[in-house]
XYZ file of C-alpha atoms in Angstrom:
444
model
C 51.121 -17.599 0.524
C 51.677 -17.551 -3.127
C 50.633 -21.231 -3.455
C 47.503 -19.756 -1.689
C 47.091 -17.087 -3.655
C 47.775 -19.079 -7.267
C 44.739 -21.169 -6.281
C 42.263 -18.156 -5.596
C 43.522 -17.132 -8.882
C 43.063 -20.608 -10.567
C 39.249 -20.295 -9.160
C 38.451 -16.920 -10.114
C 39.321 -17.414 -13.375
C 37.518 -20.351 -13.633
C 34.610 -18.758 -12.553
C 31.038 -21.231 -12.284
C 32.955 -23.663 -14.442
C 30.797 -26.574 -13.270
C 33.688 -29.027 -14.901
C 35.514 -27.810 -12.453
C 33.336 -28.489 -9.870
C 32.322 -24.999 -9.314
C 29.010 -23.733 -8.211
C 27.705 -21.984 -11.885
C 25.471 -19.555 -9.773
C 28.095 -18.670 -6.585
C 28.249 -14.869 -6.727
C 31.808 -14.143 -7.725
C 32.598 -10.493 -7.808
C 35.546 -11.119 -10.751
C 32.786 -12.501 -12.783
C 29.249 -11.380 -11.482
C 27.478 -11.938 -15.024
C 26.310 -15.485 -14.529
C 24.222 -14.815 -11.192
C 22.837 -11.641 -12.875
C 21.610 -13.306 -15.755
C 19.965 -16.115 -13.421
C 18.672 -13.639 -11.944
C 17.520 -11.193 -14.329
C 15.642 -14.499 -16.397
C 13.616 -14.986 -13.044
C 12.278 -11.517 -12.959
C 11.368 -11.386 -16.711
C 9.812 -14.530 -16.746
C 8.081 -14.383 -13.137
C 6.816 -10.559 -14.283
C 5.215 -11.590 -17.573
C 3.701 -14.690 -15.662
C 1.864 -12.730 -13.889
C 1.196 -10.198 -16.503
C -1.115 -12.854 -18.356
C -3.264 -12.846 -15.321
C -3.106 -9.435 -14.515
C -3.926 -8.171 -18.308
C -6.787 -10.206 -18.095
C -8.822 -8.007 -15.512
C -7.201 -4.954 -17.091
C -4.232 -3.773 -15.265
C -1.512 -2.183 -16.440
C 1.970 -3.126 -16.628
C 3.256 -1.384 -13.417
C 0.616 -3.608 -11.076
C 2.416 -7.201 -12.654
C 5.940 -5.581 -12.206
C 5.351 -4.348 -8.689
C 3.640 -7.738 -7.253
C 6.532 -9.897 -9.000
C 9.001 -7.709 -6.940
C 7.200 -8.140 -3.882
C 7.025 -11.844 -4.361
C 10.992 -11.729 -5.177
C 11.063 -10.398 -2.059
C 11.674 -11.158 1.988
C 7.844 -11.788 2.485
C 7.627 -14.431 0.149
C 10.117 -16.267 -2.260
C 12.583 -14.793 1.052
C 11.150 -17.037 3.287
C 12.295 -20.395 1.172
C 15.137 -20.996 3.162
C 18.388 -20.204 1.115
C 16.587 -18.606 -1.717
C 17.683 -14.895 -1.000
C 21.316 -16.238 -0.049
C 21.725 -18.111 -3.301
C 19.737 -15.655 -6.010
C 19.884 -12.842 -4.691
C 22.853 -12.414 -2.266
C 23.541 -8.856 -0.772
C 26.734 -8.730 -2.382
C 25.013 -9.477 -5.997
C 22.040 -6.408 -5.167
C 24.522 -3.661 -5.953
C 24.768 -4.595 -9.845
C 20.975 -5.176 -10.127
C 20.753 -1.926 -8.582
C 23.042 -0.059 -10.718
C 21.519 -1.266 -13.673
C 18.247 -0.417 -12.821
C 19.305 3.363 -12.095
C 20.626 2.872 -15.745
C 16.949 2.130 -17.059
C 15.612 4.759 -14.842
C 17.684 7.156 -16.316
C 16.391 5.656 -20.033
C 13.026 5.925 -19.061
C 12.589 9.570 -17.733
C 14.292 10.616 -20.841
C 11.613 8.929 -22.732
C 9.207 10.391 -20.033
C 10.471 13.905 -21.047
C 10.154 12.877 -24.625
C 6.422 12.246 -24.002
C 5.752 15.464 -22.153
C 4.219 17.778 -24.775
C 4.371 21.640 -23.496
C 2.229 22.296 -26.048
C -0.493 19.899 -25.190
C -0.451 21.407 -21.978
C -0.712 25.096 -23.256
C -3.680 24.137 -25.560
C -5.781 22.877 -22.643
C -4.336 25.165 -20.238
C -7.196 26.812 -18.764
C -8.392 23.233 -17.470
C -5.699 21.164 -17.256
C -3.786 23.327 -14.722
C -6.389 24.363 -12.545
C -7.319 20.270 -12.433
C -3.618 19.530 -12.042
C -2.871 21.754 -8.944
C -5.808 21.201 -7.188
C -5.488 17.365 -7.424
C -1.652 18.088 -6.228
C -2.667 20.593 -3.400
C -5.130 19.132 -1.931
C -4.117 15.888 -1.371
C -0.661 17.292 0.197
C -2.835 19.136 2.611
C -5.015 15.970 3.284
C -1.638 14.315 3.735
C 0.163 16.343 6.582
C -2.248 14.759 9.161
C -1.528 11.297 7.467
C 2.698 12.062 7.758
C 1.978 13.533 11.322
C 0.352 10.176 12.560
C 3.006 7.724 10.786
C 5.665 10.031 12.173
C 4.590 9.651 15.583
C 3.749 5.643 15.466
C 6.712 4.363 13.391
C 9.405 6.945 12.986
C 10.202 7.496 16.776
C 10.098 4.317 19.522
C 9.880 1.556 16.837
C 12.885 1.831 14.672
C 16.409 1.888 15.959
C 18.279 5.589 15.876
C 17.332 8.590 15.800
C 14.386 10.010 13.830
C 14.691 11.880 10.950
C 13.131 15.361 9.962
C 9.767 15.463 10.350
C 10.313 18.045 7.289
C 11.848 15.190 4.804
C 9.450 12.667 5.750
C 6.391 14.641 5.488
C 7.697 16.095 1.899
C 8.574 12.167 1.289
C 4.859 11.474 1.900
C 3.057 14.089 0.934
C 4.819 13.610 -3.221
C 3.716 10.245 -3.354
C -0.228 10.778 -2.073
C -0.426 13.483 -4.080
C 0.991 12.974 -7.390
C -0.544 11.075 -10.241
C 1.713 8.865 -12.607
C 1.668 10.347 -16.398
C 3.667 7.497 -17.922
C 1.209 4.946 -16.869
C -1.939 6.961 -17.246
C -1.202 8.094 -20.430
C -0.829 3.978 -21.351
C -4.208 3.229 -19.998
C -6.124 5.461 -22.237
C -3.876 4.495 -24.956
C -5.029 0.928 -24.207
C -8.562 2.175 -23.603
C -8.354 4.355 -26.813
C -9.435 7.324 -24.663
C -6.832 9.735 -25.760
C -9.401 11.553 -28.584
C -12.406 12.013 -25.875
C -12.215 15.259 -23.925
C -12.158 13.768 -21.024
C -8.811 11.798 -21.420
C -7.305 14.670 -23.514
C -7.985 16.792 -20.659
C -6.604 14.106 -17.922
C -3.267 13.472 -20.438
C -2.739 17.445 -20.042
C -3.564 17.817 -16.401
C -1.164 14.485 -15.316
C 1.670 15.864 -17.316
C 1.420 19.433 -15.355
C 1.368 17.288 -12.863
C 4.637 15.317 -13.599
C 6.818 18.350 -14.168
C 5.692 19.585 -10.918
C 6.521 15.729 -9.581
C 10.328 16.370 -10.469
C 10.884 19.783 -9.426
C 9.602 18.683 -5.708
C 11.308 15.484 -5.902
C 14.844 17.534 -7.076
C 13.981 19.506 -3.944
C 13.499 16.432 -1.767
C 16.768 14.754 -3.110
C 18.497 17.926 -2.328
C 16.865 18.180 1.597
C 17.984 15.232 2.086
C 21.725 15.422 0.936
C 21.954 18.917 2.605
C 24.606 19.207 5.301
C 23.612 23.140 6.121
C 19.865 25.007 6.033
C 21.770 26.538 3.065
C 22.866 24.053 0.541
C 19.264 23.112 -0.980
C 19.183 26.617 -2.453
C 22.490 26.831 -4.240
C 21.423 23.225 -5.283
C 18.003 25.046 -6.840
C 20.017 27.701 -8.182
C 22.219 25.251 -9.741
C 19.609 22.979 -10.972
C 18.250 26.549 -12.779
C 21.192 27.418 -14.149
C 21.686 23.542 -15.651
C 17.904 24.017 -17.525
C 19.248 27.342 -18.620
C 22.068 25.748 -20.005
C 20.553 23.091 -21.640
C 17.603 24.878 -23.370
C 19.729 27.703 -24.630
C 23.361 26.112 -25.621
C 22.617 22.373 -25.568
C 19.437 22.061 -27.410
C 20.535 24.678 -30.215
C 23.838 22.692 -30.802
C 21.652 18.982 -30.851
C 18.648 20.361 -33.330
C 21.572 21.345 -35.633
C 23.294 18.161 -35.625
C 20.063 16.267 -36.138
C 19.695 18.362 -39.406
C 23.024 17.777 -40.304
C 22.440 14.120 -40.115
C 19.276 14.199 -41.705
C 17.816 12.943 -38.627
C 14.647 15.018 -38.662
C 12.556 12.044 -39.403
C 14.364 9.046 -38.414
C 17.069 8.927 -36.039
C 20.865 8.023 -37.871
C 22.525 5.450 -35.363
C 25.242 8.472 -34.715
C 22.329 10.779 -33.570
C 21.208 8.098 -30.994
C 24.894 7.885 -29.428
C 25.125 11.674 -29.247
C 21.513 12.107 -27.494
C 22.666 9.164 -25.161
C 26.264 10.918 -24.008
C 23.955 14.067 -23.351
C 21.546 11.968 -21.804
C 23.794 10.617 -19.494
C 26.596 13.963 -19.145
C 23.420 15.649 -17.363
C 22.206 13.078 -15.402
C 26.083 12.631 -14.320
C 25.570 16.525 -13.844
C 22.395 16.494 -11.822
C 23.834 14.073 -9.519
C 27.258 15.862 -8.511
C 25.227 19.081 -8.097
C 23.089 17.447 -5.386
C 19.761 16.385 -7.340
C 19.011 12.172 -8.140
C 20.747 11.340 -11.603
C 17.363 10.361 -13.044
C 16.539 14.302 -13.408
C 18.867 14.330 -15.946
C 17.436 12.251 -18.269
C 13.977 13.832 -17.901
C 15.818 17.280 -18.338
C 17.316 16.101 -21.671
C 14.101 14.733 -22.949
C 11.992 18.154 -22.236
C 14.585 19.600 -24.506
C 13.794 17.471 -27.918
C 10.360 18.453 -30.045
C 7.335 16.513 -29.027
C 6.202 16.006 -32.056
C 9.168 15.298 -34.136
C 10.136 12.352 -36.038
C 13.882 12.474 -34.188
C 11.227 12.141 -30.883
C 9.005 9.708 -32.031
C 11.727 6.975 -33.823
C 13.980 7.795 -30.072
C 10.918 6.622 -28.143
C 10.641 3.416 -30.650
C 14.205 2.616 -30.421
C 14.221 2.632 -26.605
C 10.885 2.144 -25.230
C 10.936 -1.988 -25.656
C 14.099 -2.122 -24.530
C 13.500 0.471 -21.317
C 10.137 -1.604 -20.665
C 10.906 -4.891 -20.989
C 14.105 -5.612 -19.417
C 15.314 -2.349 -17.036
C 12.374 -1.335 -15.817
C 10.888 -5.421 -14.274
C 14.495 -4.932 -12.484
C 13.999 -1.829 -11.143
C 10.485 -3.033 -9.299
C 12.090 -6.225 -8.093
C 14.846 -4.460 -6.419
C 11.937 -2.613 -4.484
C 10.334 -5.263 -3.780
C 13.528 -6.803 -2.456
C 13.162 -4.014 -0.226
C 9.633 -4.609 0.773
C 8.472 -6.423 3.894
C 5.064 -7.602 3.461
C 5.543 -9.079 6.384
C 5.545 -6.174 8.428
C 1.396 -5.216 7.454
C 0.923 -8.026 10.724
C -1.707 -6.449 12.751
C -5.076 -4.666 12.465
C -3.854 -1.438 13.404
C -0.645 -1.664 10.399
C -3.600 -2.458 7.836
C -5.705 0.259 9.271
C -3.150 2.373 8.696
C -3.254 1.119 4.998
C -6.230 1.667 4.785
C -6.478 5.124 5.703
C -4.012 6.368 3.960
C -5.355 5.571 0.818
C -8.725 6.471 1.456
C -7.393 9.692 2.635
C -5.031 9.986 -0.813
C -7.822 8.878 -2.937
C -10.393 11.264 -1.406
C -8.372 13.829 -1.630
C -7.684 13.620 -4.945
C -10.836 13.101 -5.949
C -12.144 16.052 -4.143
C -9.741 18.775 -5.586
C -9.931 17.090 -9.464
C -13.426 16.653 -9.011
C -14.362 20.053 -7.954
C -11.849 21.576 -10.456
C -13.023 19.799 -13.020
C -17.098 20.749 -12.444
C -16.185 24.346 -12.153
C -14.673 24.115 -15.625
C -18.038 23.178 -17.401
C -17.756 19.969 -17.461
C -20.793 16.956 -16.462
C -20.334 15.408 -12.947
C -19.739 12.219 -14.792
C -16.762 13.526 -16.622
C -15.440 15.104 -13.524
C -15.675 12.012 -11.408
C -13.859 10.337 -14.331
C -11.107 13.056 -14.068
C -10.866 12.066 -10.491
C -10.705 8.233 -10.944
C -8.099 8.524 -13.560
C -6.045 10.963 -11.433
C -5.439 8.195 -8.749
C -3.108 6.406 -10.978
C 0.007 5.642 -8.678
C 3.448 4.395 -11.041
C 6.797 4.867 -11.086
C 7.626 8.159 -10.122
C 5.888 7.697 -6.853
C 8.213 4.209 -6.533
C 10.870 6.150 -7.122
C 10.375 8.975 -4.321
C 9.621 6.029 -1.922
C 12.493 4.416 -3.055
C 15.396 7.497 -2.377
C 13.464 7.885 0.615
C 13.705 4.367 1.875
C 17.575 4.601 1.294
C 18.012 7.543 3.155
C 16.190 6.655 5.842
C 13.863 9.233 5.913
C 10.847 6.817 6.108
C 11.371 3.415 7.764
C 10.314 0.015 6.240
C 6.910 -0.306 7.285
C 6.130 3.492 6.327
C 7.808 2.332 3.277
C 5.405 -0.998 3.033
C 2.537 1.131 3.956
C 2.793 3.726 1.094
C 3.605 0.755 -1.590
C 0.313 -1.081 -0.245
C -1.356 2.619 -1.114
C 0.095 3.068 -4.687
C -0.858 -0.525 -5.745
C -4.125 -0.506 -4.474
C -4.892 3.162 -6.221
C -3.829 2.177 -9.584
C -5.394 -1.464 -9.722
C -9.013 0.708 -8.746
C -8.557 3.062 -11.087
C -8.668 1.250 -14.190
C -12.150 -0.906 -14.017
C -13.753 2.033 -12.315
C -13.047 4.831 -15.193
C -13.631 1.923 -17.893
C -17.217 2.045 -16.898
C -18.028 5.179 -16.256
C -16.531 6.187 -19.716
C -18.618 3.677 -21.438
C -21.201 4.932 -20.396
C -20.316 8.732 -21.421
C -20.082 7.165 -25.184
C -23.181 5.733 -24.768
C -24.964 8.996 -23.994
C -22.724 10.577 -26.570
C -23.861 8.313 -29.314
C -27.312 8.581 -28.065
């Protein structure tokens, strides 16, 4: 036994040594590094592949990230025979997953950084009414969608028992309905549409939209972990008293220590690694009190100034980092997820079909109409509408938790991906003309 046990020793420790004759890429849980950076070098390079093809027709980011995931996936690079086993065991999907919780965590902070109260307050009389029609609506249009996938997939198709109808229609209804800030908010960046009054007014009605995205996601994260009817309101009532907590003891105490650093314009290296242990304290917090640890990044980044140089050099330290490397991870472990292969029949992609017809005429209708009754043309409203059916990470994220839980099964899952790419590629070309020509007539 101890000769036995000297040699399992001997090989751990020598790891992919391929002197040795070891395998370099063998997942070894003593040393999991070298399979992780195998296989974080094929989603980098395998996402900005197809980000040179993709930036070329004018899609954003999220679309090239997405598809490389999906290809990573069972539907495709899966069906090489061996590939899965040898890149991406099961045993190895645990560490890509933890550190792309990491980078979500990272990025909602720098979501919450973005999110300008303010901006909100200034346009308030249109941007809200825009922003909860275009969230209402579309959760209305939604129930009969959640009713129909309940009854086809969620009971006689997949093994156990079905969840509650509850969870999965909440699950369903967030992700038709919500439009993604982060990535909208990028496209009229790239589009230089932030100074027209339409995508001012579309920047202020998507970030209503995304604080209203994380206080029904805290509540579906708590549904879900609930073990009586009770527990999801003492996990609200906690979830208050944290944002208490943080706005009037925590944010106090960090504003003075960036003015005792001299931080107010540029971030000292010492203010970074404080805002980082608060960042992750309250997403450690959210997490034990019952809501996903990625609200407590978002949380934390509410609480800092917009418009402050401590904001502004935060979001340049982190944002390359956050988008480049955690972020490609995070998509391919979806996709790892996602079975393309299940979309096999007519009545699957009818289903696709409908549901995002159904999410995209739904928003369109309640942005649309909200948007006319506030004065503006019907070409700026139908712009309002277009750009409101950008689909991005949050909604990846809902799916995601979801997925885990079990609340929606893989081909609901496959479904509602299929709906959230194809929103967000249409969006893009279709509001890039129609806003052309509103600066033509405006030049005119």
């Amino acid at each position: 036994m101890s000769a036995a046990n000297g040699t399992t020793e001997k090989a751990s420790s020598e790891g992919g040594n391929i002197l040795s004759g070891q395998n370099p890429i063998q997942f070894n849980l003593s040393d999991p590094l070298p399979l992780f950076i195998v296989q974080t070098v094929i989603i980098l390079s395998l996402c900005y592949f197809i980000n040179i093809f993709m930036h070329r027709i004018r899609q954003p980011k999220v679309v090239s990230e997405v598809i490389s995931g999906i290809i990573l996936g069972p539907s495709i690079m899966g069906k090489i025979p061996g590939f899965n086993d040898t890149i991406f065991p099961s045993e190895s999907i645990p560490f890509l997953t933890l550190v792309a919780n990491l980078g979500l965590c990272l990025f909602l902070f720098l979501v919450g950084l973005e999110l300008d109260p303010k901006l909100i307050l200034k346009r308030a009389k249109h941007a809200l009414g825009i922003s909860v029609a275009g969230l209402l609506i579309p959760f209305v249009f939604s129930c009969g969608v959640a009713l129909l996938l309940y009854k086809e997939f969620e009971k006689g198709t997949d093994t156990g028992p079905a969840p509650p109808f509850g969870q999965f229609l909440l699950t369903c209804g967030v992700a038709m309905s919500l439009t993604a800030f982060p990535v909208l908010a990028r496209i009229l960046a790239e589009m230089q549409l932030m100074s027209t009054t339409v995508g001012f007014i579309t920047v202020c009605a998507a970030a209503a939209g995304d604080i209203v995205a994380w206080i029904l996601l805290a509540l579906l994260v708590s549904l879900i972990n609930a073990t009586t009817p009770i527990m999801p309101l003492y996990v609200i009532l906690m979830g208050i008293g944290l944002c208490l907590i943080l706005a009037y003891v925590v944010r106090p105490i960090l504003m003075s220590l960036v003015r005792l650093t001299h931080s107010e314009e540029e971030p000292s290296q010492k203010m970074i690694a404080v805002t980082l242990v608060i960042v992750l304290s309250t997403s450690f917090i959210t997490n034990i009190i019952g809501i996903h640890t990625i609200f407590g990044g978002f949380l934390v980044g509410l609480l800092i100034p917009h418009d402050s140089g401590f904001a502004e050099g935060l979001t340049r330290r982190l944002e390359d980092l956050v988008g480049v490397y955690f972020l490609p991870i995070f998509f391919a472990c979806s996709g790892l997820k996602t079975q393309v292969g299940l979309l096999n029949n007519g009545q699957t992609w009818g289903l696709v079909i409908m549901v995002t017809v159904i999410s995209m005429f739904g928003k369109m209708l309640g942005c649309t109409t909200a948007a006319k009754a506030n004065g503006m043309t019907w070409r700026e409203a139908f712009s309002i509408g277009f750009l409101m059916q950008c689909k991005g990470l949050v909604e990846y994220i809902i799916l995601n938790i979801g997925h885990d839980a079990g609340v929606i099964s893989d081909r609901v899952f496959v479904i509602m991906i299929a709906m959230c790419v194809i929103l967000t590629m249409i969006s893009t070309p279709f509001v890039g003309g129609i806003l052309f020509q509103i600066d033509k007539q405006a030049e005119t």
